[in-house]
Amino acid sequence: MWCPEGLHEGDAQLLGDVADKDVLEVGCGSAPCARWLHSQGARAIGLDISSGMLRKGLDAMEASGEHVPLIQASAESLPFADERFDIVCSAFGAVPFVADSANVMAEVARVLRPGGIWVFAVNHPMRWIFPDDPGPDGLTATIPYFDRTPYVEFDGDGTPAYVEHHRTIGDRVREIVAAGLELRDIVEPDWPEWLDREWGQWSPLRGQLFPGTAIFSCRKPR
């Protein structure tokens, strides 16, 4: 699943045919996407910086009996040789949570084979200007779109526990191009009529008015 709007890779085919392909999921969390890719015949690997989330993935694989290699590492320094993968993907993982997302693009370009695919989904950049509220209060713009100050939450000791970095659509395009990749498409999924649930800041009310997700589809030139 690419996003809270319910866009499933089985329907969207943004990655193309993954069977017998070397696929890396960046920011995999508990690796549901990597595990699904494995079920479709891919040689999938999941990577995440969080040992806790990777443990959840290991527990899930023990229960299912299917196993995908999981690696704890930063998206800003991928521990793989050049041109190692046919496909790299990320669904709401890693890209918004590192300060130097341009370096993530460069690292992905490095590990992709010529002709390889890089697809990643993030909060739609225009969401930055609205409060994280699924109701009417979430329809009023309060933060400048061009304010790139990170959003930070602190724990009881004053230590940053969550950080998210905002980039505009133009920022993302420039990061992709600077890494030597080709931007093929920006997918902005509609809110489907059948989806009536609220999830975090996502809701039918907001989804009918503006996009919640931006999916960037890129290719490394041959």
Coordinates of C-alpha atoms in Angstrom, one line a residue:
M1 CA 0.0 0.0 0.0
W2 CA 1.5 3.3 -1.1
C3 CA -0.6 5.7 1.0
P4 CA -3.6 6.2 3.3
E5 CA -5.7 6.8 0.2
G6 CA -5.5 3.0 -0.4
L7 CA -3.4 3.0 -3.6
H8 CA -2.2 -0.6 -3.8
E9 CA 0.9 -1.5 -5.8
G10 CA -0.9 -4.6 -7.2
D11 CA -3.3 -2.1 -8.9
A12 CA -1.0 0.8 -9.6
Q13 CA 2.1 -1.1 -10.9
L14 CA 4.4 1.8 -10.2
L15 CA 7.3 -0.5 -9.8
G16 CA 6.5 -2.7 -12.8
D17 CA 7.1 -6.4 -12.8
V18 CA 9.2 -7.2 -9.7
A19 CA 9.6 -10.9 -10.2
D20 CA 13.3 -11.9 -10.2
K21 CA 14.3 -8.3 -9.5
D22 CA 16.6 -7.1 -6.8
V23 CA 14.5 -4.7 -4.8
L24 CA 15.4 -2.5 -1.8
E25 CA 12.8 -0.9 0.5
V26 CA 14.3 2.2 2.2
G27 CA 12.8 3.1 5.5
C28 CA 10.9 -0.2 5.7
G29 CA 9.7 0.0 9.3
S30 CA 8.3 -3.5 10.1
A31 CA 8.8 -4.3 6.3
P32 CA 5.2 -5.1 5.2
C33 CA 6.0 -3.7 1.7
A34 CA 9.3 -5.7 1.4
R35 CA 7.4 -8.8 2.5
W36 CA 4.7 -8.2 -0.1
L37 CA 7.4 -7.7 -2.8
H38 CA 9.0 -11.0 -1.7
S39 CA 5.6 -12.7 -2.2
Q40 CA 5.5 -11.3 -5.7
G41 CA 8.8 -13.0 -6.6
A42 CA 11.2 -10.1 -5.9
R43 CA 14.6 -10.6 -4.2
A44 CA 13.6 -8.0 -1.6
I45 CA 15.6 -6.4 1.2
G46 CA 14.3 -4.0 3.8
L47 CA 16.4 -1.3 5.4
D48 CA 15.5 0.9 8.4
I49 CA 17.4 2.9 11.1
S50 CA 15.0 1.7 13.8
S51 CA 16.0 -1.6 15.5
G52 CA 12.6 -1.6 17.2
M53 CA 10.7 -1.5 14.0
L54 CA 12.9 -4.1 12.4
R55 CA 12.3 -6.4 15.4
K56 CA 8.5 -6.1 14.7
G57 CA 9.3 -7.1 11.1
L58 CA 11.2 -10.2 12.3
D59 CA 8.4 -11.1 14.6
A60 CA 5.9 -10.8 11.8
M61 CA 8.1 -13.0 9.5
E62 CA 8.4 -15.6 12.3
A63 CA 4.6 -15.8 12.4
S64 CA 4.2 -16.0 8.6
G65 CA 7.1 -18.3 7.8
E66 CA 8.3 -16.0 5.1
H67 CA 11.7 -14.3 5.5
V68 CA 13.2 -11.2 4.0
P69 CA 16.6 -9.9 4.8
L70 CA 16.4 -6.8 7.0
I71 CA 19.3 -4.4 7.5
Q72 CA 19.7 -1.6 10.2
A73 CA 21.3 1.4 8.5
S74 CA 20.7 5.0 7.5
A75 CA 19.2 6.0 4.2
E76 CA 21.8 8.6 4.0
S77 CA 24.6 6.0 3.7
L78 CA 23.3 2.8 2.0
P79 CA 25.6 -0.1 2.8
F80 CA 25.5 -1.6 -0.7
A81 CA 27.8 -1.7 -3.7
D82 CA 27.2 0.5 -6.7
E83 CA 24.5 -0.7 -9.1
R84 CA 23.2 -3.4 -6.7
F85 CA 19.4 -3.0 -7.3
D86 CA 16.9 -3.0 -10.1
I87 CA 14.3 -1.2 -8.0
V88 CA 14.3 1.0 -4.9
C89 CA 11.1 2.1 -3.2
S90 CA 9.9 3.8 -0.1
A91 CA 6.3 4.3 1.2
F92 CA 6.4 7.1 3.8
G93 CA 9.8 5.9 5.0
A94 CA 13.1 7.7 5.5
V95 CA 12.8 10.6 3.0
P96 CA 10.9 13.1 5.1
F97 CA 12.8 12.2 8.3
V98 CA 16.4 13.0 7.3
A99 CA 17.9 16.5 7.1
D100 CA 19.8 15.7 3.9
S101 CA 17.2 14.1 1.7
A102 CA 19.2 15.2 -1.4
N103 CA 21.9 12.8 -0.2
V104 CA 19.3 10.0 0.0
M105 CA 18.5 10.6 -3.7
A106 CA 22.2 10.5 -4.5
E107 CA 22.6 7.2 -2.6
V108 CA 19.6 5.7 -4.3
A109 CA 21.0 6.7 -7.7
R110 CA 24.4 5.1 -6.8
V111 CA 22.9 1.7 -5.8
L112 CA 20.5 1.6 -8.8
R113 CA 21.5 -0.2 -12.0
P114 CA 21.1 1.8 -15.2
G115 CA 17.4 1.8 -16.2
G116 CA 16.5 1.1 -12.5
I117 CA 13.4 2.5 -10.9
W118 CA 13.1 4.7 -7.7
V119 CA 9.6 5.4 -6.4
F120 CA 8.9 7.0 -3.1
A121 CA 5.7 8.3 -1.4
V122 CA 5.7 11.2 1.1
N123 CA 3.1 13.5 2.7
H124 CA 2.1 15.9 -0.1
P125 CA 4.2 19.0 0.5
M126 CA 1.1 21.3 0.5
R127 CA -0.1 19.4 3.6
W128 CA 2.6 21.3 5.5
I129 CA 0.5 24.5 5.6
F130 CA -2.4 22.8 7.3
P131 CA -2.7 21.6 11.0
D132 CA -2.6 17.8 11.5
D133 CA -6.3 17.7 12.1
P134 CA -8.8 15.5 10.1
G135 CA -11.7 17.8 11.0
P136 CA -12.7 21.3 10.0
D137 CA -9.8 22.9 11.9
G138 CA -7.5 21.1 9.5
L139 CA -8.8 23.1 6.5
T140 CA -7.3 26.4 7.5
A141 CA -3.8 27.2 6.3
T142 CA -1.6 28.3 9.2
I143 CA 2.1 27.6 8.2
P144 CA 3.8 29.1 5.2
Y145 CA 4.5 26.6 2.4
F146 CA 8.0 28.0 2.0
D147 CA 8.9 27.6 5.7
R148 CA 11.3 24.7 5.8
T149 CA 11.9 24.7 9.6
P150 CA 11.7 21.1 10.7
Y151 CA 8.8 19.9 12.8
V152 CA 10.1 18.5 16.1
E153 CA 8.5 16.6 19.0
F154 CA 10.3 16.2 22.3
D155 CA 10.1 13.6 25.0
G156 CA 9.8 14.3 28.7
D157 CA 13.5 14.8 29.0
G158 CA 13.6 17.4 26.2
T159 CA 15.2 15.0 23.8
P160 CA 13.9 15.2 20.2
A161 CA 11.8 12.1 19.7
Y162 CA 10.3 12.8 16.2
V163 CA 11.6 15.1 13.4
E164 CA 10.0 15.7 10.0
H165 CA 11.5 17.9 7.3
H166 CA 9.5 19.8 4.8
R167 CA 10.5 20.1 1.2
T168 CA 8.4 21.8 -1.6
I169 CA 7.5 20.0 -4.8
G170 CA 10.2 22.1 -6.5
D171 CA 12.8 21.0 -3.8
R172 CA 12.0 17.4 -4.5
V173 CA 12.3 17.8 -8.2
R174 CA 15.7 19.5 -7.9
E175 CA 17.0 16.8 -5.5
I176 CA 16.0 14.1 -8.0
V177 CA 17.6 15.9 -11.0
A178 CA 20.7 16.7 -9.1
A179 CA 21.2 13.0 -8.3
G180 CA 21.2 12.3 -12.0
L181 CA 17.7 10.6 -12.1
E182 CA 14.8 11.2 -14.4
L183 CA 11.5 12.2 -13.0
R184 CA 8.8 10.2 -14.8
D185 CA 5.7 11.1 -12.9
I186 CA 4.3 12.7 -9.7
V187 CA 1.2 10.7 -8.6
E188 CA -1.3 12.5 -6.4
P189 CA -3.9 9.9 -5.4
D190 CA -7.6 10.9 -5.2
W191 CA -9.5 10.2 -2.1
P192 CA -11.6 7.2 -3.1
E193 CA -15.4 7.4 -2.6
W194 CA -15.5 4.1 -0.7
L195 CA -12.9 5.1 2.0
D196 CA -14.8 6.6 4.9
R197 CA -12.3 6.2 7.8
E198 CA -10.0 8.7 9.4
W199 CA -6.3 7.9 9.9
G200 CA -4.2 10.5 11.6
Q201 CA -4.5 13.7 9.6
W202 CA -6.1 11.9 6.7
S203 CA -9.9 12.0 6.4
P204 CA -12.6 12.1 3.7
L205 CA -13.2 15.8 4.5
R206 CA -9.7 16.8 3.7
G207 CA -9.1 14.2 1.0
Q208 CA -11.9 15.6 -1.1
L209 CA -10.3 19.1 -1.1
F210 CA -6.6 18.6 -1.5
P211 CA -4.1 15.8 -1.9
G212 CA -2.6 14.0 1.1
T213 CA 0.2 12.0 -0.7
A214 CA 2.7 12.7 -3.4
I215 CA 4.4 9.7 -5.1
F216 CA 7.5 10.5 -7.1
S217 CA 8.4 8.0 -9.9
C218 CA 12.0 8.2 -11.1
R219 CA 14.3 6.3 -13.3
K220 CA 18.1 6.1 -13.6
P221 CA 19.2 6.7 -17.2
R222 CA 20.8 3.8 -19.1

